[in-house]
Structure formats: structure tokens, C-alpha cells
Amino acid sequence: MFPAVTYQVFLLKRFKTRYMKLSACLSYLYKKDDFLEKKLAEIIGKDKVSTDIGDRLCFSRDVTPLCYKWIDLYKLPPYTSDIVASPETTGDVIKIVKFAGENNKKLFIYGGGSGVVGGVIPTERGITLDMSRMCGIINLDEQSLTVEVQSGIIGQNLEDFLNKKNYTLRHFPQSIRSASVGGLIATRSTGQFSTKYGGIENYVVGLEAVLPDGSLLNTGDKPRSSTGPDINNFFIGSEGIFGVITKAILKIYKMPEEVKYQCFIYRDIFCALDSIREIMQSGIKPPVIRLYNSEESRLKFEKLGFNYDGCLLILCFEGKKELVEAEASVAMEICSKMHARDIGGELGKIWFENRFDTRHILEKEEEPGGMSDAIELASSWSKIKKLYTEVEKYFKEKNITLASHFSHAYTTGISVYNIFYLNAKDEKEAIDKFYEVWDDVMGIALENDATISHHHGIGIIKRARLKQELGKGIEIIKKLKDSLDSENIINPGKLIEN
Ligand SMILES: Cc1cc2nc3c(=O)[nH]c(=O)nc-3n(C[C@H](O)[C@H](O)[C@H](O)COP(=O)(O)OP(=O)(O)OC[C@H]3O[C@@H](n4cnc5c(N)ncnc54)[C@H](O)[C@@H]3O)c2cc1C
């Protein structure tokens, strides 16, 4: 398990220490904008703005592997925030957004900074809107089972609050200790229990957002409506380009009465995939379905001291005791029909205890010339096997280590998570290879009608390929952006190219 300090605090400290070594010359290179500092301090208060070079640099990066390499190369983000503004209320956000519009200053929204596609990295000079102080819990509606929060709250803090009252969100992205609710909505995130509860789009009942002209949108808490397109959905996955999400009303759940893990070993990954499809299409909904390919399973077995050989499938069932037993028995029947070996629930429980540990990826970034990242694709059941085979072949031919698993299953398809570990002679070559791998794999995905992003979003890393996936859809997004933000003030260059 990652220690008590949050993953994000750990990273921030590391970035700050490194940047601080360079602070004297950085302060010279990145002169502060006195006008911005004076004006914003007047508008929202002196204690809510910072021009400290350490803050400006730390808020100009996320957890994209590129950011590590930039630091190792003593290279800096292409642009650095001029000032960090930390609003506490929706009123503060409105003032900042209006100020930015009136003075033609770009505004970059920073949630938890746990994004992995460069969503918070400034693409021009401007103001960074640090949402971390907007972390309040506004209302718990125990009849409707919803919670209303300010968008800067970190996922784990919300989960802790709910757990004390015997409720739970059940939206468990691996970054739950560092991602904010606003960021989770803006990137259309999903969690490890998504197969039963869905992605963030299944949680958002309503939201409040400050639009680029400073006006306020509020969509309420209706369970559903047939009043035209769902306005919430314009913001879910918008990556901040349509405005700043300031509050959200989210569905919550009662703590499950019973939780049961069941694990199986398959000789053949495609037989295991067929089992998952059948489970999903049989009408039962295990919250967790994770299938590791033989390479990733082997690493897991070795690390944990188990003597198994094959592909590991972890299933979890939860809810009312009778339902859990019934669902588990349906799934077991499907798996045994495919000649899977039932190995009980122990490995599932171990997975659960260690599910936030990402040290293996971090360690690779630390290696000189080493780089690692996860490419999360998804496709329909009829196309997933070909996609998986072609991606695997690509990495074999390039001699790059790949560990894959399938998770987030649907009745219509599944997502595949490809973690690659590349080596290069130096940091510069690692960055070149990184871009090449991303572009090649996105090309394979598009040729196979798969999505280039199942849940991490587009940011700046995948922008160039988005048009190929969305076709005409990209024009709709651009027109919407233009009509809401004609001067391109908020999150310019994010999701879509300028
Ligand atoms: C170790 C690790 C594990 C991860 N696991 C998962 C996972 O399981 N599932 C998953 O979906 N993702 C995962 N991610 C990716 C990342 O955590 C998510 O993309 C998360 O949703 C980002 O939230 P954040 O608050 O950190 O957003 P940030 O990184 O701060 O921002 C991301 C984007 O959202 C915009 N944004 C942020 N807040 C707002 C707001 N209030 N209004 C409008 N726009 C806003 C930003 O401008 C930016 O474009 C993981 C990342 C890491 C590092």
C-alpha cells in the first residue's frame, strides 16, 4: 500500500524539491506579472493568490510521464502559470473568470493534478485556477441517496465522510487519493468497481458550473428528464473547455451487506474473455471483473508467492447476501463451463488491499532512459480479440515490455489496459519513443474501431488523433466551445487543438 501521505502530496514534494534547486534562476526566467498579482489580490483577496515560482511550476504539471522527464532533463514545462489563484467559493470563481475574460488572460483549471494526459499543463501564459480550497460537503440527502459537494474535494476525503455514515460512493479510480470530483467529472473518469456502478457519468445527478462569460449554470437534482439533450453531459468529459465545474450532486450507495471475491485461472485468455462476455450478458453485475494476461499474471503470482500458471481472472460480488450468493453461483457455472480452475477468493482480497499501489510505474520513470505509461483502449466484444492481438504484436516487435489486463466490462464490450515499460539510451530518446508508441497504438486502436481513451481523457497527449475518432463530432465540440468561449479563455488547447 502507498503510505499515509497521499500519492499527490508525495509527488508535489518531489517536484517542489527538484524545482527549488533551480529556484533562483527560475525566478529570473519566469518573471511574475505584477499587474495580475495586484488585480487578483484586489478581487479575491491576497491570501488566495500566489506568484511563488515553486507554486507556479508545481501547478503547471500533472502526472504525465513527460513531466518527469522534463525535470530529469532540467527542461521546464513549455509554459508556466503566471499566477495561482485559489478560490474558496463559487463567487470567487465567477470573479476570476470575469477578470480573465475582460483582460484576455488565459485560465487553466487545476483539480487534483492527478491527470495523466497533460490536462492541466498551461499551453500559453495565464492564470491557474487551483480548486483545492473548494473542498466542502454541502448536503447529504439520505432520502434521495445523493451528496452535494464543492468540486475541489478529493475523492478519498468524500469516501471517508460517507463511510462514517455507512454510505459509500463506490467510484474508486486508482487515483482516488489525489483526484478531485471536478477532475473526475471533467475527464469522464471511471473506477475499479465500474462494472456494476458505471463510470462518473452514472453518478452525476446535477452540477453547477461557471461558464466562460462568468454566468452560472445549475442543473438541479432531478433523477432524469426528457427536456432536450442532457446538459450535465456537456460537462462530463469536457476537460474544462466549457467552463469551471464548481459543485456536483452525486449518487451514493449504502455500504454493501456482503462482499465476496472469486478467482479463476485460464489457460487461454480468449476463453476467459468469452466467460466475461457471457457473465455480463447473463444479466448479473459483478462490480469488479479483472483479467490479467499471462505476463501480468506471472508477475503477480511471482511477487505474491503463488505457484499458478495461466491468466488470472478476479471477480467480486457485493450487495445483499442472497444476491451475492446467487450472482457468484451464476458466474462460477459460466467459468467452469470454460474449463477455468477455481482458486478461491484470496487473490481477490489481496488485489483489493493493494489496489492503489502504482510504484511499479513510478520506479520505471525514475530509471535513466526508462519510461512507462498506460494506454487504456476499449472496443466492442466482436472486435476486442483482434485489437488485443495487434497491440500485443506491436509491442513484441518493438521489443518493449507490455503488461495488459482487461477491466471495466459492459454487455457490449470491454476495456483493455496496456502498461508499457520502455528503455532508451537517454531521456531525450525516451521521450521520442514515448510519443512514437502512443501514436502507433492509437493508430492500431482507430483501425480497429476502438476508442483511444477509455477513461484518462485526451489532454494534450492524444489531441492530434481525436478528430479521427470523433469525425464530425469534433466540429460540434469546436462550435460549442466557440459559442461559449469565443476568445478561448478557459483551458485553451485542451481536448481540441486551437
Ligand atoms: C496513479 C494513477 C491512477 C489513476 N487511475 C485512474 C482510474 O482508475 N480511473 C480514471 O478514470 N483515471 C485514473 N487516473 C487519471 C486521473 O486520476 C483522472 O483523470 C482524474 O479524473 C483527474 O482528476 P484531477 O482532479 O486530478 O484532475 P486534474 O489532473 O487536475 O485535471 C484533469 C482535467 O480536468 C480539468 N478539470 C479539473 N477540475 C475541473 C473543474 N472543477 N472544472 C472543469 N474542469 C476541471 C483540468 O483542467 C484538466 O483538463 C489515474 C491517475 C494516476 C496518476
Coordinates of C-alpha atoms and ligand atoms in Angstrom, one line a residue, residues 7 11 62-63 108-116 118-120 131 151-152 154 171-175 178-192 238-241 243-246 356 358 408 417 455-457 459 491 494, ligand 1:
Y7 CA 0.3 10.0 -3.6
L11 CA 4.7 13.8 -6.0
D62 CA 0.3 16.7 -13.8
V63 CA 1.4 13.1 -13.6
F108 CA -6.1 26.8 -16.7
I109 CA -8.2 24.7 -14.3
Y110 CA -6.3 22.6 -11.8
G111 CA -8.2 19.9 -9.8
G112 CA -6.1 17.3 -8.1
G113 CA -3.4 17.4 -10.7
S114 CA -3.5 13.5 -11.0
G115 CA -4.3 13.6 -14.7
V116 CA -2.0 11.6 -17.0
G118 CA -1.3 16.9 -19.6
G119 CA -4.8 18.4 -19.0
V120 CA -3.5 21.0 -16.5
M131 CA -9.6 24.3 -7.0
S151 CA -15.8 20.3 -6.9
G152 CA -12.3 20.5 -5.4
I154 CA -10.6 14.8 -3.2
H171 CA -16.4 5.3 -7.6
F172 CA -12.9 4.1 -6.9
P173 CA -10.4 5.3 -9.5
Q174 CA -6.9 4.2 -8.6
S175 CA -6.1 7.9 -8.1
S178 CA -5.4 12.6 -5.3
A179 CA -8.2 13.2 -7.9
S180 CA -10.8 15.9 -7.2
V181 CA -14.5 15.4 -8.0
G182 CA -14.3 18.2 -10.6
G183 CA -11.4 16.5 -12.3
L184 CA -13.1 13.1 -12.2
I185 CA -16.2 14.6 -13.9
A186 CA -14.1 16.7 -16.4
T187 CA -12.1 13.7 -17.6
R188 CA -15.1 11.3 -17.7
S189 CA -13.3 9.0 -15.3
T190 CA -14.2 5.5 -14.2
G191 CA -13.4 3.5 -11.1
Q192 CA -12.4 0.0 -10.2
S238 CA -15.4 18.4 -21.3
E239 CA -11.8 18.7 -19.8
G240 CA -12.8 22.1 -18.6
I241 CA -13.2 23.7 -22.0
G243 CA -16.4 26.2 -18.0
V244 CA -15.4 25.5 -14.4
I245 CA -17.4 22.9 -12.6
T246 CA -17.9 24.3 -9.1
F356 CA -3.9 1.8 -5.1
T358 CA 1.4 2.2 -8.6
H408 CA -14.4 -2.3 -16.9
Y417 CA -5.3 -1.5 -20.1
H455 CA -11.1 6.8 -19.1
H456 CA -8.0 9.0 -18.9
G457 CA -9.2 11.6 -21.4
G459 CA -5.5 16.4 -22.6
N491 CA -8.4 25.7 -20.9
K494 CA -7.1 21.1 -24.1
Ligands
LIG1 C1 -1.8 6.5 -10.3 C2 -3.0 7.0 -11.1 C3 -4.1 6.2 -11.2 C4 -5.2 6.6 -12.0 N1 -6.3 5.8 -12.0 C5 -7.4 6.2 -12.7 C6 -8.5 5.4 -12.7 O1 -8.6 4.3 -12.1 N2 -9.6 5.9 -13.4 C7 -9.6 7.0 -14.1 O2 -10.6 7.4 -14.7 N3 -8.5 7.8 -14.1 C8 -7.4 7.4 -13.4 N4 -6.3 8.2 -13.4 C9 -6.2 9.5 -14.1 C10 -6.7 10.7 -13.2 O3 -6.6 10.5 -11.9 C11 -8.1 11.1 -13.6 O4 -8.1 11.6 -14.9 C12 -8.8 12.1 -12.7 O5 -10.1 12.2 -13.1 C13 -8.2 13.5 -12.7 O6 -8.7 14.2 -11.7 P1 -7.9 15.5 -11.1 O7 -8.8 16.2 -10.1 O8 -6.6 15.1 -10.6 O9 -7.8 16.4 -12.4 P2 -6.7 17.3 -13.0 O10 -5.5 16.4 -13.3 O11 -6.4 18.4 -12.1 O12 -7.3 17.8 -14.3 C14 -7.7 17.0 -15.3 C15 -8.5 17.8 -16.3 O13 -9.8 18.2 -15.8 C16 -9.9 19.6 -15.8 N5 -10.6 20.0 -14.5 C17 -10.2 19.7 -13.2 N6 -11.0 20.2 -12.3 C18 -12.0 20.8 -13.1 C19 -13.2 21.5 -12.7 N7 -13.5 21.7 -11.4 N8 -14.0 22.0 -13.7 C20 -13.6 21.8 -15.0 N9 -12.5 21.2 -15.4 C21 -11.7 20.7 -14.4 C22 -8.5 20.1 -15.8 O14 -8.4 21.4 -16.4 C23 -7.9 19.1 -16.8 O15 -8.2 19.4 -18.1 C24 -5.2 7.8 -12.6 C25 -4.0 8.7 -12.5 C26 -3.0 8.2 -11.7 C27 -1.8 9.2 -11.6

